[in-house]
Coordinates of C-alpha atoms in Angstrom, one line a residue:
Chain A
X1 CA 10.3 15.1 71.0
X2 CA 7.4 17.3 69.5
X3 CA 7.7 18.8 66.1
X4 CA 6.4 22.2 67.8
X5 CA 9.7 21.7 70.7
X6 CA 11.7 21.0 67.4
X7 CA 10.3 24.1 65.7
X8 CA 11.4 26.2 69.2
X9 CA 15.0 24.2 69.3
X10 CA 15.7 24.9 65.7
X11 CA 14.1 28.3 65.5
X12 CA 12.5 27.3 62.9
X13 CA 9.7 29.1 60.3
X14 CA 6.4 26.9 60.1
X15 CA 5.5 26.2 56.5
X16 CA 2.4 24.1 56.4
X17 CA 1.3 21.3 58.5
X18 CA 0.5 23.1 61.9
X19 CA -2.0 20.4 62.3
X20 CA 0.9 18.0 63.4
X21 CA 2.9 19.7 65.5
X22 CA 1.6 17.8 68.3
X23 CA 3.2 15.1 66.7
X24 CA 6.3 13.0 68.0
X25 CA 9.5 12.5 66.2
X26 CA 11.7 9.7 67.8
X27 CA 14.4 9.9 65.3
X28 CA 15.8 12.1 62.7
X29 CA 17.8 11.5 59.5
X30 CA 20.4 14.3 58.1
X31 CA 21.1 14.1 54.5
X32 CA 20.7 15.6 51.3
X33 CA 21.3 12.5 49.1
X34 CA 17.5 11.1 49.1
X35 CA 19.2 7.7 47.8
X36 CA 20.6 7.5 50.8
X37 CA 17.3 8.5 53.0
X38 CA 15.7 5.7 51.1
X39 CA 18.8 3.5 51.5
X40 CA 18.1 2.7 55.5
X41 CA 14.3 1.5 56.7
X42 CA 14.9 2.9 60.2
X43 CA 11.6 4.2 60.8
X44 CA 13.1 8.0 61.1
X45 CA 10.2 10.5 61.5
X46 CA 12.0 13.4 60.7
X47 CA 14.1 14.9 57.7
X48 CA 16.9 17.4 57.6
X49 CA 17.7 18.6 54.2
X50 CA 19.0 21.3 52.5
X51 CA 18.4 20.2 49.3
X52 CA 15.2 21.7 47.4
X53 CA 13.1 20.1 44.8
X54 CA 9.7 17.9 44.9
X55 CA 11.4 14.5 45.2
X56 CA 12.2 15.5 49.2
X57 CA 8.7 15.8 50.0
X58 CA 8.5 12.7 47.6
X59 CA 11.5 10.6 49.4
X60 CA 9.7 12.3 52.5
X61 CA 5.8 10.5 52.0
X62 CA 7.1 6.9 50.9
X63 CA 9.4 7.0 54.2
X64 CA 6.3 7.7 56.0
X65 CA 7.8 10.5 57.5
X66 CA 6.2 13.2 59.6
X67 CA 7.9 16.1 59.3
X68 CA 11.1 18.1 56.8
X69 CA 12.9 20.8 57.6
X70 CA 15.0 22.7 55.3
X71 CA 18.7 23.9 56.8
X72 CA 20.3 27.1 55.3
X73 CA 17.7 29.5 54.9
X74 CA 16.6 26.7 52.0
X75 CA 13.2 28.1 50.7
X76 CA 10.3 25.3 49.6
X77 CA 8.5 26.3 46.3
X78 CA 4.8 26.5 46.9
X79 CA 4.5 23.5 44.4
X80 CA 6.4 21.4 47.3
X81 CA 4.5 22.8 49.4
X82 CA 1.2 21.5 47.7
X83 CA 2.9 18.2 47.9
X84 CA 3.3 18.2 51.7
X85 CA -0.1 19.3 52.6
X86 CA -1.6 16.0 50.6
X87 CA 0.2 14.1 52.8
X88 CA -0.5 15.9 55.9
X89 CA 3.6 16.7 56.2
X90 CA 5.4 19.4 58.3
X91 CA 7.6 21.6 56.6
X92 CA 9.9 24.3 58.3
X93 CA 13.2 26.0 57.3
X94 CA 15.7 27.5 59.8
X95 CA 18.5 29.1 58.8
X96 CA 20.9 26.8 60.7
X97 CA 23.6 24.8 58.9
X98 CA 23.0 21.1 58.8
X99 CA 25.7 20.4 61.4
X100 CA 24.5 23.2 63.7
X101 CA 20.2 21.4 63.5
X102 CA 21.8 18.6 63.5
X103 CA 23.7 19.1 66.9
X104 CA 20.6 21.3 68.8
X105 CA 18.4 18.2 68.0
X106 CA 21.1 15.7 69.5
X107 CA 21.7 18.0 72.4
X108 CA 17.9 17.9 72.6
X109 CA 17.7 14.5 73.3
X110 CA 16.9 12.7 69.8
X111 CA 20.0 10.5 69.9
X112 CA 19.3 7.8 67.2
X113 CA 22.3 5.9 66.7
X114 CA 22.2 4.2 63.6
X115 CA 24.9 2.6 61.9
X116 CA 24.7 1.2 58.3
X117 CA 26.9 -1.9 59.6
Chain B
X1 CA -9.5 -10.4 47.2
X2 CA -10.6 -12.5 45.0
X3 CA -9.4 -9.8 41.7
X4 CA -6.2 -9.3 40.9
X5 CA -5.7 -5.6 41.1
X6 CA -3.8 -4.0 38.6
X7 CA -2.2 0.3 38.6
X8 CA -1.2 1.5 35.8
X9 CA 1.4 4.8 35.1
X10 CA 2.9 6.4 32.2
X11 CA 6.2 7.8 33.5
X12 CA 7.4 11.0 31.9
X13 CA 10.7 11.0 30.8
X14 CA 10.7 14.8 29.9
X15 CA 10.5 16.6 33.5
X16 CA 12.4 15.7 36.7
X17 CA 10.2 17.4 38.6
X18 CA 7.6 15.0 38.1
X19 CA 9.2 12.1 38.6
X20 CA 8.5 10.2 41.7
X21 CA 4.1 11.1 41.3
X22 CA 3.4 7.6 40.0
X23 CA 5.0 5.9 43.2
X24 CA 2.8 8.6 45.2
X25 CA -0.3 7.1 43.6
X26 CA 0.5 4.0 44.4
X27 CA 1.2 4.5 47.9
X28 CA -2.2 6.2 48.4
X29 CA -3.8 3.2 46.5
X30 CA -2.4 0.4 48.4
X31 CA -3.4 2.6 51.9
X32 CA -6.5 2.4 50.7
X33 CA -6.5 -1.6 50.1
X34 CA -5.6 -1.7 54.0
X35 CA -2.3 -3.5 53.7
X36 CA 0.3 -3.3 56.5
X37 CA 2.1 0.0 56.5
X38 CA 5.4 -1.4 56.3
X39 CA 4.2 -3.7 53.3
X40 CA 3.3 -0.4 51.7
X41 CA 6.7 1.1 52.6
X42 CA 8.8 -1.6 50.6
X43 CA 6.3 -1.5 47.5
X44 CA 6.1 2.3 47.2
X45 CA 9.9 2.7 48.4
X46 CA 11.3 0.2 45.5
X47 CA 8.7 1.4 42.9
X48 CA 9.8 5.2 43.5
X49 CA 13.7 4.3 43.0
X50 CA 12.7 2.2 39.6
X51 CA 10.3 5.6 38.6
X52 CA 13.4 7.6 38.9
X53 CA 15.6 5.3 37.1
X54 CA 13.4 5.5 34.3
X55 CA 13.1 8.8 34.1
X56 CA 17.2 9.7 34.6
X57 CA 18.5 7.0 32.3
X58 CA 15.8 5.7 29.9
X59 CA 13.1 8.8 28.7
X60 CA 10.2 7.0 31.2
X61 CA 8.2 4.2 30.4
X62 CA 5.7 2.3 31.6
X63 CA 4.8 1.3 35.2
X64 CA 2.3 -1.6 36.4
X65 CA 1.8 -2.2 40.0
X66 CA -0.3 -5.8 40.5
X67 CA -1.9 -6.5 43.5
X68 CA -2.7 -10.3 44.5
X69 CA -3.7 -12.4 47.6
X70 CA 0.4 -13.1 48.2
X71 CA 2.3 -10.9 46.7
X72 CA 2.4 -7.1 45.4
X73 CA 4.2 -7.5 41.9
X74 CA 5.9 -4.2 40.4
X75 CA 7.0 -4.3 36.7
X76 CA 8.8 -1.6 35.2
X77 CA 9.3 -1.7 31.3
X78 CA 11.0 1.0 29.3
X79 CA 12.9 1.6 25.9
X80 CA 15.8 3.0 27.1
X81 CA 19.7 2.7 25.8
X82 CA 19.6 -0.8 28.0
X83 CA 22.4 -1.4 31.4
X84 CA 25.9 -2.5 29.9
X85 CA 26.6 -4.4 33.5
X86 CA 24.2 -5.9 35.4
X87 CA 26.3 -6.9 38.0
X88 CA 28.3 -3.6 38.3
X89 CA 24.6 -1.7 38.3
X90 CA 23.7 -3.6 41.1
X91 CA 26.8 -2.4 42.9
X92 CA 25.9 0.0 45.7
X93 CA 27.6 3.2 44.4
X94 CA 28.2 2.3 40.9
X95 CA 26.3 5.0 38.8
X96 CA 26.8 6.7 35.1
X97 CA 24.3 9.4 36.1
X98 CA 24.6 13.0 35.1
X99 CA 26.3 15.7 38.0
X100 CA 22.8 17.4 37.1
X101 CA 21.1 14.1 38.0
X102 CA 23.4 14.0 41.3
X103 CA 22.9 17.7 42.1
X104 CA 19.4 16.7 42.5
X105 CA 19.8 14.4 44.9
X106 CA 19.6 10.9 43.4
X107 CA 22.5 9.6 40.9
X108 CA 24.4 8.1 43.6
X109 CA 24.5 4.1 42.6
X110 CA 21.5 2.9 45.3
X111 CA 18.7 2.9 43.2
X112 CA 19.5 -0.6 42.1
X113 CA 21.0 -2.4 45.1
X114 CA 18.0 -0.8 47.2
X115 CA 15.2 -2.1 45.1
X116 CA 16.2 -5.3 45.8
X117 CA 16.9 -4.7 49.3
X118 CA 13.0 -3.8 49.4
X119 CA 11.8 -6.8 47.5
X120 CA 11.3 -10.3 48.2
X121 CA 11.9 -11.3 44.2
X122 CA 13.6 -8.9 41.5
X123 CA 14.0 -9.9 37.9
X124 CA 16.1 -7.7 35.6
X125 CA 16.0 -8.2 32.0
X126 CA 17.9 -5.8 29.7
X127 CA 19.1 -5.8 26.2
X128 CA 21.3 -2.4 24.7
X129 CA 19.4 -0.2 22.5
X130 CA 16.1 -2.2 23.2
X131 CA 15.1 -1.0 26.9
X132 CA 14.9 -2.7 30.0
X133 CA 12.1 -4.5 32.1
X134 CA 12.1 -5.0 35.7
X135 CA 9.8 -6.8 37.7
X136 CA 9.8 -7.1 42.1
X137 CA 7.5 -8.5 44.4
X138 CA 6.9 -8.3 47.7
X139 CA 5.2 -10.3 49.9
X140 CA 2.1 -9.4 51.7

């Protein structure tokens, strides 16, 4: 799916990146532990988060990933923001719960199914 | 290459929200050196989790990343209080970090077990009220 299909699912507020929002996602991970994002290499594209500080966009760039958004009205601090433009990131915020992006975006077709075992 | 490539970071210790910008660094660096992406991945993914290590349990430290014609080498030195247990650090879940630390999103007893899931060779030496040293490689 297209980040910008992602951004109309989610309703979602763009906040730097509109350069790649051509860009495909093919899976996304949901989490706001970013031991566990960097626990599983499964090449996910996308991160759902509602946690705010620089180490997401960090967790974000060394799991190659092409896109965050921030769930619950979460706000990015412009210093994250500097972050995620170096690496040529996406970042949006909806003000969705996790479970309810979670659920458009599976609805939507992105239906990863990975298991840790 | 003929050279033996050598990065080298002082990690803070002071501010949390700079930890992690060393591992950033070094990700651009090896992009630059043209190695495979998922070579990159495992380097910069097991350096970031030993950057944040250092800087929630030992006041930062010192961070070399060594690039040769096999192998990208990581070692990790500080003078931190030292790890008690090894074995029980190496336990995924196992963690004596902070609820501040945890609140933050890290804290939660992988940093440890996934280093070494991202490394082809990890050495830990540690000694209480000394510091710790940790070195990884991964293959190219």
């Amino acid at each position: 799916m297209k980040i910008n299909e992602i951004q109309k699912l989610l309703d979602a507020k763009l906040y730097c990146g509109e350069d790649g929002l051509s860009r495909d996602v093919k899976s996304v991970c949901g989490s706001d532990l970013m031991s566990d994002v960097l626990a599983y290499n499964k090449d996910q594209s996308m991160l759902l988060t509602g946690l705010v500080n620089p180490q997401v966009i960090r967790t974000a760039v060394m799991m190659d990933m092409l896109c965050i958004v921030f769930v619950r009205s979460k706000t990015p601090s412009d210093e994250m923001l500097e972050l995620a433009k170096d690496s040529g990131i996406v970042v949006m915020g909806t003000d969705m719960t996790m479970f309810t992006a979670c659920g458009k975006l599976y609805a939507g077709g992105i239906v990863n199914d990975f298991r840790v075992k | 290459m003929s050279e033996e490539l050598v990065f080298r970071f002082k990690v803070d210790g002071d501010d949390f929200t700079s930890a992690g910008q060393a591992s950033v660094q070094v990700k651009k660096n090896l992009r630059q050196l043209g190695l495979s992406a998922e070579v990159i991945k495992r380097v910069s993914v097991a350096m970031y989790e030993g950057e944040i290590n250092m800087v929630i349990h030992a006041g930062g430290g010192d961070a070399e990343v060594r690039v040769s014609e096999d192998y990208i080498e990581i070692v990790l030195d500080d003078k931190g209080p030292g790890i008690k247990n090894i074995d029980l650090a190496m336990q995924e879940g196992y963690s004596t970090a902070s609820d501040t630390i945890r609140s933050l999103g890290f804290g939660a007893g992988m940093g440890l077990p996934n280093m070494r899931k991202y490394t082809d060779y990890m050495d830990i030496q540690s000694e209480i009220g000394v510091g710790t040293k940790i070195v990884m490689r991964v293959n190219c």
